[in-house]
Structure formats: C-alpha cells, structure tokens
Short mmCIF file of C-alpha atoms and ligand atoms in Angstrom, two decimals:
data_model
loop_
_atom_site.label_atom_id
_atom_site.label_comp_id
_atom_site.label_asym_id
_atom_site.label_seq_id
_atom_site.Cartn_x
_atom_site.Cartn_y
_atom_site.Cartn_z
CA MET V 1 59.24 -17.42 -81.32
CA LYS V 2 55.95 -17.64 -82.36
CA PHE V 3 53.83 -20.14 -79.84
CA THR V 4 50.15 -21.03 -80.86
CA LEU V 5 48.20 -22.09 -77.43
CA GLU V 6 45.43 -24.53 -78.07
CA ASN V 7 43.85 -27.36 -76.13
CA ASP V 8 46.81 -30.08 -77.24
CA SER V 9 49.23 -27.70 -77.10
CA SER V 10 52.51 -29.68 -76.26
CA ILE V 11 53.92 -29.27 -72.90
CA GLU V 12 57.28 -29.60 -73.89
CA GLN V 13 56.91 -25.60 -76.01
CA LEU V 14 54.02 -24.54 -72.65
CA GLN V 15 57.33 -25.60 -70.33
CA ALA V 16 60.32 -23.42 -72.19
CA LEU V 17 57.95 -20.37 -71.37
CA ASP V 18 60.54 -18.17 -69.04
CA CYS V 19 57.87 -17.49 -66.72
CA TRP V 20 57.91 -20.65 -64.55
CA ASN V 21 59.10 -21.01 -61.01
CA GLU V 22 62.41 -23.02 -61.09
CA GLY V 23 61.50 -27.33 -61.13
CA GLU V 24 58.08 -26.00 -61.87
CA LYS V 25 56.37 -28.55 -63.91
CA ILE V 26 53.24 -28.46 -66.05
CA THR V 27 51.07 -30.95 -65.61
CA ASN V 28 48.61 -30.03 -68.30
CA LEU V 29 45.58 -27.86 -69.87
CA SER V 30 42.23 -27.52 -69.08
CA ASP V 31 39.11 -25.46 -70.68
CA VAL V 32 37.68 -22.77 -69.08
CA ASN V 33 34.33 -22.20 -68.25
CA ASP V 34 33.33 -19.88 -70.97
CA SER V 35 35.12 -17.81 -73.92
CA ASN V 36 34.11 -16.60 -77.30
CA MET V 37 36.63 -14.29 -78.33
CA ASN V 38 39.65 -15.54 -77.56
CA LYS V 39 41.83 -18.82 -76.71
CA VAL V 40 41.58 -18.89 -73.34
CA LEU V 41 43.16 -21.83 -71.22
CA ARG V 42 44.13 -23.25 -67.70
CA ILE V 43 47.95 -23.99 -66.92
CA HIS V 44 48.11 -26.72 -64.18
CA THR V 45 51.26 -27.12 -62.62
CA ASP V 46 52.74 -29.24 -59.83
CA GLN V 47 52.82 -25.79 -57.77
CA ARG V 48 49.97 -23.45 -59.05
CA SER V 49 47.94 -22.66 -61.87
CA VAL V 50 47.71 -20.41 -64.07
CA ILE V 51 45.17 -18.40 -66.82
CA ALA V 52 46.72 -17.92 -70.49
CA LYS V 53 44.78 -16.32 -72.64
CA GLN V 54 46.00 -15.56 -77.13
CA SER V 55 44.07 -12.75 -78.96
CA ARG V 56 43.61 -14.23 -83.11
CA PRO V 57 43.29 -11.83 -85.83
CA TYR V 58 39.45 -12.90 -85.83
CA VAL V 59 36.52 -14.53 -83.00
CA ARG V 60 37.43 -17.67 -81.98
CA LYS V 61 34.25 -18.67 -82.10
CA PHE V 62 33.36 -17.40 -85.52
CA PRO V 63 36.30 -17.64 -87.08
CA GLN V 64 35.20 -15.79 -90.34
CA ILE V 65 34.40 -12.71 -88.35
CA PRO V 66 37.94 -11.13 -88.51
CA ALA V 67 38.53 -8.96 -84.94
CA PRO V 68 41.95 -7.08 -83.91
CA ILE V 69 45.12 -9.33 -82.62
CA GLU V 70 45.66 -6.37 -81.04
CA ARG V 71 43.17 -6.70 -78.12
CA ILE V 72 44.92 -8.49 -76.09
CA GLN V 73 48.02 -5.59 -75.86
CA THR V 74 45.27 -3.28 -74.77
CA GLU V 75 44.18 -5.99 -71.90
CA LYS V 76 47.62 -6.11 -71.00
CA ARG V 77 48.04 -2.57 -70.51
CA PHE V 78 44.38 -2.15 -69.08
CA TYR V 79 46.64 -4.90 -66.33
CA GLU V 80 49.21 -2.36 -65.66
CA GLU V 81 47.58 0.68 -64.98
CA ILE V 82 44.93 -1.31 -62.49
CA GLN V 83 48.35 -2.78 -60.33
CA MET V 84 49.20 0.36 -59.68
CA ASN V 85 46.12 2.20 -58.05
CA SER V 86 45.99 0.00 -54.37
CA GLU V 87 42.60 0.03 -54.22
CA LEU V 88 41.52 -1.68 -57.67
CA LEU V 89 44.17 -3.97 -57.69
CA LYS V 90 42.58 -6.22 -55.82
CA PHE V 91 39.95 -6.41 -57.95
CA SER V 92 41.42 -7.63 -61.06
CA PRO V 93 44.44 -11.36 -61.81
CA ARG V 94 48.21 -9.86 -61.60
CA ILE V 95 49.84 -10.66 -65.01
CA LEU V 96 53.16 -13.40 -64.54
CA ALA V 97 54.34 -13.51 -68.16
CA TRP V 98 53.45 -11.17 -71.40
CA TYR V 99 54.85 -12.98 -75.04
CA PRO V 100 53.84 -10.23 -77.10
CA GLU V 101 54.72 -11.45 -80.50
CA SER V 102 52.58 -14.27 -79.85
CA TYR V 103 50.03 -12.50 -78.80
CA LEU V 104 49.78 -13.69 -75.49
CA LEU V 105 49.34 -12.80 -71.62
CA ILE V 106 49.78 -15.20 -68.37
CA THR V 107 47.94 -14.43 -65.64
CA GLU V 108 47.10 -15.27 -61.76
CA ASP V 109 43.63 -17.51 -62.05
CA LEU V 110 41.55 -16.30 -59.67
CA GLY V 111 40.15 -20.34 -59.31
CA GLN V 112 37.35 -21.48 -61.16
CA LEU V 113 34.39 -18.36 -60.47
CA GLY V 114 31.63 -18.42 -61.98
CA ASP V 115 30.07 -14.44 -62.92
CA PHE V 116 26.73 -13.09 -62.58
CA SER V 117 24.64 -14.07 -65.99
CA GLY V 118 23.17 -15.74 -63.98
CA ILE V 119 20.39 -12.17 -62.72
CA TYR V 120 19.37 -12.02 -66.35
CA SER V 121 17.40 -15.27 -65.08
CA SER V 122 17.12 -14.67 -61.20
CA GLU V 123 19.19 -17.09 -60.19
CA LYS V 124 21.02 -15.17 -59.00
CA LYS V 125 21.12 -11.04 -57.56
CA LEU V 126 23.03 -8.29 -56.66
CA GLU V 127 23.33 -7.50 -53.19
CA PRO V 128 23.53 -4.18 -51.87
CA LYS V 129 27.15 -4.65 -50.95
CA GLN V 130 27.85 -6.32 -54.55
CA ILE V 131 26.56 -2.75 -56.19
CA GLN V 132 28.75 -0.75 -53.86
CA GLU V 133 31.85 -2.78 -55.04
CA LEU V 134 31.42 -2.84 -58.95
CA ILE V 135 30.81 1.24 -57.95
CA THR V 136 33.97 1.68 -55.63
CA TYR V 137 35.84 -0.28 -58.55
CA LEU V 138 34.50 2.53 -60.98
CA ASN V 139 35.19 5.80 -58.89
CA GLN V 140 38.75 4.48 -58.83
CA LEU V 141 39.39 3.84 -62.68
CA HIS V 142 37.54 6.33 -64.02
CA GLN V 143 40.27 9.08 -61.70
CA ILE V 144 42.40 6.86 -64.16
CA GLN V 145 43.78 9.11 -66.89
CA PRO V 146 46.82 7.52 -68.60
CA GLU V 147 48.55 9.77 -71.32
CA ASP V 148 49.58 7.29 -73.76
CA PHE V 149 47.00 4.88 -73.42
CA PRO V 150 46.19 2.36 -76.55
CA ASP V 151 43.40 3.95 -77.77
CA ASN V 152 41.99 0.54 -79.51
CA LEU V 153 40.03 2.05 -82.20
CA ALA V 154 39.47 -1.03 -84.52
CA MET V 155 38.11 -2.84 -80.89
CA ARG V 156 35.96 -0.10 -80.92
CA GLU V 157 34.58 0.62 -84.34
CA LEU V 158 33.40 -3.67 -84.13
CA ASN V 159 32.09 -2.71 -80.83
CA HIS V 160 30.32 0.33 -82.87
CA GLU V 161 28.86 -1.85 -85.13
CA HIS V 162 27.46 -4.20 -82.62
CA ILE V 163 25.84 -1.53 -80.59
CA PHE V 164 25.00 1.43 -82.46
CA ASN V 165 24.60 0.81 -86.24
CA PHE V 166 23.74 -2.76 -86.96
CA PRO V 167 21.23 -3.70 -84.64
CA PHE V 168 18.96 -0.62 -86.17
CA ASN V 169 19.45 -1.57 -89.83
CA GLU V 170 16.23 -2.40 -91.16
CA HIS V 171 18.06 -4.26 -94.02
CA ASN V 172 20.91 -6.02 -91.60
CA GLY V 173 19.78 -9.67 -92.97
CA PHE V 174 19.26 -11.21 -88.98
CA ASP V 175 15.85 -12.59 -88.57
CA LEU V 176 14.97 -11.79 -84.86
CA ASN V 177 11.89 -14.80 -85.22
CA THR V 178 14.72 -17.43 -85.12
CA ILE V 179 15.82 -15.60 -81.87
CA GLN V 180 11.68 -15.81 -80.38
CA GLU V 181 8.96 -15.82 -82.92
CA GLY V 182 7.28 -12.38 -82.96
CA LEU V 183 10.05 -10.26 -82.19
CA GLN V 184 11.17 -8.95 -85.60
CA GLU V 185 8.09 -7.62 -85.87
CA LEU V 186 8.67 -6.10 -82.30
CA SER V 187 12.41 -4.99 -83.68
CA LEU V 188 10.19 -3.08 -86.48
CA PRO V 189 9.21 0.34 -85.14
CA HIS V 190 12.47 0.44 -83.48
CA LYS V 191 14.51 0.38 -86.55
CA SER V 192 12.36 3.31 -88.17
CA ASP V 193 12.15 5.39 -86.56
CA LYS V 194 14.51 8.52 -87.84
CA GLU V 195 13.93 10.71 -84.42
CA LEU V 196 15.82 7.86 -82.15
CA LYS V 197 18.00 6.62 -84.87
CA ASN V 198 19.86 10.12 -85.90
CA GLN V 199 20.60 9.50 -81.77
CA ILE V 200 21.87 6.33 -81.76
CA SER V 201 24.33 8.40 -84.66
CA GLU V 202 25.23 10.52 -82.81
CA LEU V 203 26.10 9.09 -79.32
CA GLY V 204 27.68 6.19 -81.40
CA LYS V 205 29.88 9.06 -83.15
CA ARG V 206 31.06 9.69 -79.27
CA TYR V 207 31.49 6.09 -78.17
CA LEU V 208 34.21 6.76 -81.21
CA LYS V 209 35.54 10.02 -79.89
CA LYS V 210 38.37 10.15 -77.31
CA GLY V 211 37.68 10.58 -73.34
CA ASN V 212 39.46 11.55 -70.84
CA VAL V 213 39.23 8.50 -68.40
CA LEU V 214 40.19 4.96 -68.39
CA ILE V 215 36.93 3.02 -69.28
CA HIS V 216 36.52 -1.14 -69.05
CA GLY V 217 34.61 -0.60 -71.96
CA ASP V 218 32.50 -4.39 -71.06
CA TYR V 219 31.51 -3.70 -67.57
CA TYR V 220 28.61 -6.38 -67.63
CA PRO V 221 27.70 -9.52 -66.12
CA GLY V 222 29.85 -11.23 -67.85
CA SER V 223 33.11 -9.60 -66.94
CA TRP V 224 31.99 -9.59 -63.16
CA MET V 225 33.74 -12.86 -61.79
CA ASP V 226 32.21 -14.25 -58.01
CA ALA V 227 34.15 -15.19 -55.57
CA GLY V 228 32.04 -15.68 -53.34
CA ASP V 229 32.97 -12.60 -50.98
CA SER V 230 34.08 -10.74 -53.48
CA ILE V 231 34.02 -9.31 -56.90
CA LYS V 232 36.31 -9.61 -59.53
CA ILE V 233 36.79 -7.70 -62.63
CA ILE V 234 37.91 -9.52 -65.99
CA ASP V 235 38.21 -9.31 -69.59
CA PRO V 236 39.21 -5.73 -70.32
CA GLU V 237 39.73 -5.98 -74.04
CA PHE V 238 37.43 -3.13 -75.19
CA SER V 239 38.98 -0.91 -72.63
CA PHE V 240 40.61 3.10 -73.78
CA MET V 241 39.87 6.46 -72.78
CA GLY V 242 36.29 7.27 -73.12
CA ASP V 243 33.47 8.34 -71.78
CA ALA V 244 32.95 7.45 -67.69
CA GLU V 245 28.80 7.74 -68.69
CA PHE V 246 29.84 4.15 -71.40
CA ASP V 247 30.43 2.13 -68.23
CA LEU V 248 27.86 3.43 -66.26
CA GLY V 249 24.79 2.89 -68.37
CA VAL V 250 26.54 -0.08 -70.34
CA PHE V 251 25.72 -1.02 -66.32
CA LEU V 252 22.44 0.49 -65.43
CA ALA V 253 21.43 -1.69 -68.62
CA HIS V 254 22.37 -5.47 -67.52
CA ALA V 255 20.91 -4.25 -64.11
CA ASP V 256 16.99 -3.51 -65.98
CA PHE V 257 17.61 -6.67 -67.44
CA GLY V 258 18.13 -8.32 -63.97
CA ASP V 259 15.14 -6.10 -63.09
CA GLN V 260 17.28 -4.32 -60.80
CA GLY V 261 17.62 -0.89 -62.89
CA ASP V 262 16.69 1.27 -59.60
CA GLU V 263 18.33 -0.02 -57.19
CA VAL V 264 21.85 -0.15 -59.39
CA GLU V 265 20.72 3.83 -60.27
CA LEU V 266 19.49 4.20 -56.49
CA GLN V 267 22.89 2.83 -55.06
CA LEU V 268 24.87 5.14 -57.87
CA LYS V 269 23.64 7.98 -57.38
CA SER V 270 24.59 8.43 -54.23
CA ASN V 271 28.03 6.67 -54.34
CA TYR V 272 29.63 7.31 -57.69
CA ASN V 273 32.05 10.27 -56.91
CA ASN V 274 33.28 11.08 -60.39
CA PRO V 275 31.34 13.88 -62.80
CA ILE V 276 29.11 12.51 -65.12
CA ASP V 277 26.07 13.94 -67.68
CA TRP V 278 22.87 11.45 -66.16
CA ASN V 279 21.54 12.47 -69.87
CA LEU V 280 24.50 10.60 -71.26
CA VAL V 281 24.56 8.01 -68.83
CA GLN V 282 20.15 7.23 -69.51
CA ALA V 283 21.91 7.37 -73.16
CA TYR V 284 24.40 4.97 -73.07
CA ARG V 285 22.28 2.93 -70.73
CA GLY V 286 19.09 3.21 -73.04
CA VAL V 287 20.95 2.09 -76.64
CA GLU V 288 22.54 -1.20 -74.88
CA ILE V 289 19.43 -2.29 -73.46
CA MET V 290 18.26 -2.08 -77.62
CA ARG V 291 21.26 -3.44 -79.03
CA ARG V 292 20.98 -6.65 -76.67
CA LEU V 293 17.36 -7.15 -77.59
CA ILE V 294 17.12 -6.62 -81.25
CA GLY V 295 21.27 -6.61 -81.89
CA ILE V 296 23.95 -10.12 -82.56
CA ALA V 297 24.71 -10.10 -78.77
CA GLN V 298 21.63 -12.19 -77.60
CA LEU V 299 22.02 -12.25 -73.96
CA PRO V 300 20.15 -15.34 -71.86
CA LEU V 301 17.67 -13.75 -71.17
CA GLU V 302 14.23 -15.30 -69.89
CA LEU V 303 11.53 -12.75 -70.99
CA ASN V 304 7.77 -12.93 -73.15
CA LEU V 305 7.66 -9.90 -76.18
CA VAL V 306 5.58 -8.19 -73.55
CA GLN V 307 8.57 -7.39 -71.03
CA LYS V 308 10.80 -7.07 -73.73
CA GLU V 309 9.18 -4.76 -75.70
CA ALA V 310 8.63 -2.67 -72.43
CA LEU V 311 12.55 -2.63 -71.46
CA LEU V 312 12.33 -1.37 -75.64
CA ASN V 313 9.68 1.49 -74.79
CA GLN V 314 11.55 2.70 -71.16
CA ALA V 315 14.63 2.47 -73.26
CA LYS V 316 13.61 4.54 -75.89
CA SER V 317 12.46 7.04 -73.16
CA TYR V 318 16.30 6.70 -72.14
CA LEU V 319 17.84 7.91 -74.87
CA LEU V 320 15.06 10.65 -76.40
N1 ATP R 401 42.63 -14.38 -64.22
C1 ATP R 401 41.18 -15.71 -64.44
N2 ATP R 401 41.31 -16.31 -63.41
C2 ATP R 401 40.39 -17.09 -63.44
N3 ATP R 401 39.70 -17.48 -64.09
C3 ATP R 401 39.67 -16.49 -65.81
C4 ATP R 401 41.03 -15.74 -65.35
N4 ATP R 401 40.37 -15.21 -66.97
C5 ATP R 401 39.51 -15.75 -67.21
N5 ATP R 401 38.87 -16.76 -66.23
C6 ATP R 401 37.72 -17.46 -67.19
O1 ATP R 401 37.72 -17.66 -68.60
C7 ATP R 401 36.55 -17.56 -69.28
C8 ATP R 401 36.94 -16.47 -70.66
O2 ATP R 401 37.77 -15.63 -70.16
P1 ATP R 401 37.76 -13.85 -70.87
O3 ATP R 401 36.13 -13.60 -70.92
O4 ATP R 401 38.94 -12.83 -70.54
O5 ATP R 401 37.81 -14.31 -72.44
P2 ATP R 401 37.49 -13.96 -73.68
O6 ATP R 401 37.31 -14.91 -74.52
O7 ATP R 401 37.43 -12.49 -73.89
O8 ATP R 401 36.02 -14.07 -73.28
P3 ATP R 401 34.20 -14.05 -74.12
O9 ATP R 401 34.38 -13.86 -75.51
O10 ATP R 401 33.26 -14.19 -72.94
O11 ATP R 401 34.52 -11.69 -74.01
C9 ATP R 401 35.71 -16.64 -67.86
O12 ATP R 401 34.99 -16.69 -68.59
C10 ATP R 401 36.30 -17.24 -66.59
O13 ATP R 401 35.77 -18.09 -66.49
MG1 MG R 402 36.15 -10.33 -73.67
#
C-alpha cells in the first residue's frame, strides 16, 4: 500500500505499518527543525519517537523543481553500508523500517539535536576533538567499496548543475544583488574567467564519473548533528561511489566559511589516512566556496563584500 506522509496523515494508517512493537500506540506527529528536500516528520508513540523521511519527485519546499524520487533508496543503502561497520555504526541512526513502494524510510530518532550551521556566524566553533571525529568518520567511510551501490546519477546531475554550472553562467538570471547589494558585480569577473570556468567544467565531468569509494556527498555542517558528546552524521541522499576528495573539499570549504579552514586542513593532513590527491581536494574546496557564494544554494553567512571577495579569490587560487 502506498502511504503519503503529511502532518495530518491519519494515525490509523500509520499505525497499520508493520514496524511497531506489540501494543505500541502512536500518539502524534511533529515537525523536525528543518527540511527542504523531503518530507520529514517525527512520529511519537507511547514508547518512543522515530523519524519518518519520504522523498517526492520534486523538492518539497519548491514543488516546481523536480528531484529524483529514488534518492531515499540511496539514503537507505548508505545507512545499510554504515551499519556493517562497527566504527561508523555509532555515527548514524539505525534503520527501523523501509517501505520502498512509498519511498518511506523510518529510522531511529537521534533526539532534537541542532546542527553545526552555527559555525557560519561564530555562534559555534568546531573543537579540535570534533574536527577529529569528523575526520575519523571519513577515514572509515572512504574505505568502504560496495560492489553495487546505486549510481545516484540523477541526484548527482542535479548537484552538478548547482555546483559546476549554474553559478558560473553569466546569463543564469539569478540577481545576486537580491542576496546582498554588490554581490552580482563581485561575481562577474569569475563568471567570465575562461581558464577558471574550463577548470570547473573539467572538475564537474570528474564529479559525474564513477569513483572508487563510498562518499557522503553532502558533508557540510547541515549534515552534522551536535549530540553534545558526539557528532551524528545524517542525510546521505547525495552519496555515491566517487572521489574521497569531494567530501574532503566540501568539509574544508565549510570550515573556511567558519574561519577554521587552516585548523581543519592541519588536522586533516595529519590524521586523514586514505590516499588522496591534495590538488583535487583543493579544487573541490574552491568550487564549493564559489558556488555557495554566487550560486543558488546560499548559506546563512554574515560576511561583508570585502570578506566575500577575499574568499572568492582564495577559492580561485585553490582551483588554478
Ligand atoms: N534520525 C534523526 N534523528 C533526529 N533528527 C533527525 C533525524 N533525521 C533527520 N532529523 C532532523 O530532521 C531534519 C531534516 O532531515 P534531513 O536533513 O535528513 O532532511 P532533508 O529533507 O534531506 O533536509 P535538507 O533539505 O536539509 O537536505 C534534520 O535537520 C534534523 O533536524
Ligand atoms: Mg537532504
């Protein structure tokens, strides 16, 4: 039976799913802090709460933007891989139930945790121990080489457009001055820099190719939940077999936005264990910085134009 998850979904229908303990009664549903792509709700019962996540063939917050519905299947496969590794197991929620016909995944509720977006406004700082935890996770993850992991190509194509293409298109119709007055002018030299654009286009082709290791694909503060004494990693819907350097570059780019880039770089250089091409890490770092500054997927940054310009130039130096 197909089930559509809504805030006012019928409790009877939810209760009819076969994932509940004997005698367990659903009491109510509540919203989670933040979700744009999918429908995510907390289901409360008389014994516990769980998280229900359902993908739709579009972006939930912007229904006019199509998005591949199979993404939740990739997320489920990713969690399955994680759960076979004793080190990674503790980082992510356990799968409780999976209803493929409804694109509905039920997982353990990690609690009402905040994420690390606070690093953009200096409200939060990554402590050295936390940076180490984020590196430990990638050390383990990037050793996983499943044979038949979904290629997640449609999601990568969506990401490809918004990382490697749209932000650098002079005629993309996105007026950056609606984000911050003067940002549009700041973006123009980069959008017309042939050498830079060529480099980014080659990098984008590489992103679309199959790589050797399992990567999270969206390794940024919004996917890191702060559980106080540990960090939990969620939302692997962009995962695929790719370049380890992509996760590392994205991680570093967001550390740069939190003014902790040098710190994370130092720790990565001494504690990340898998073989990598550092130039490739820097290239992905550069493009992530740029696309977050001049693309659609904006972050809650509190930077003035001078700071943004400095970051754009720094990013360019990582790419060329
Ligand atoms: N297992 C969990 N335990 C506790 N909270 C969770 C869990 N999974 C998700 N959440 C909460 O729900 C929010 C949205 O989840 P998630 O990021 O997976 O959805 P999404 O639709 O992919 O969101 P986004 O648009 O940000 O990518 C998270 O930010 C978090 O607050
Ligand atoms: Mg998501």
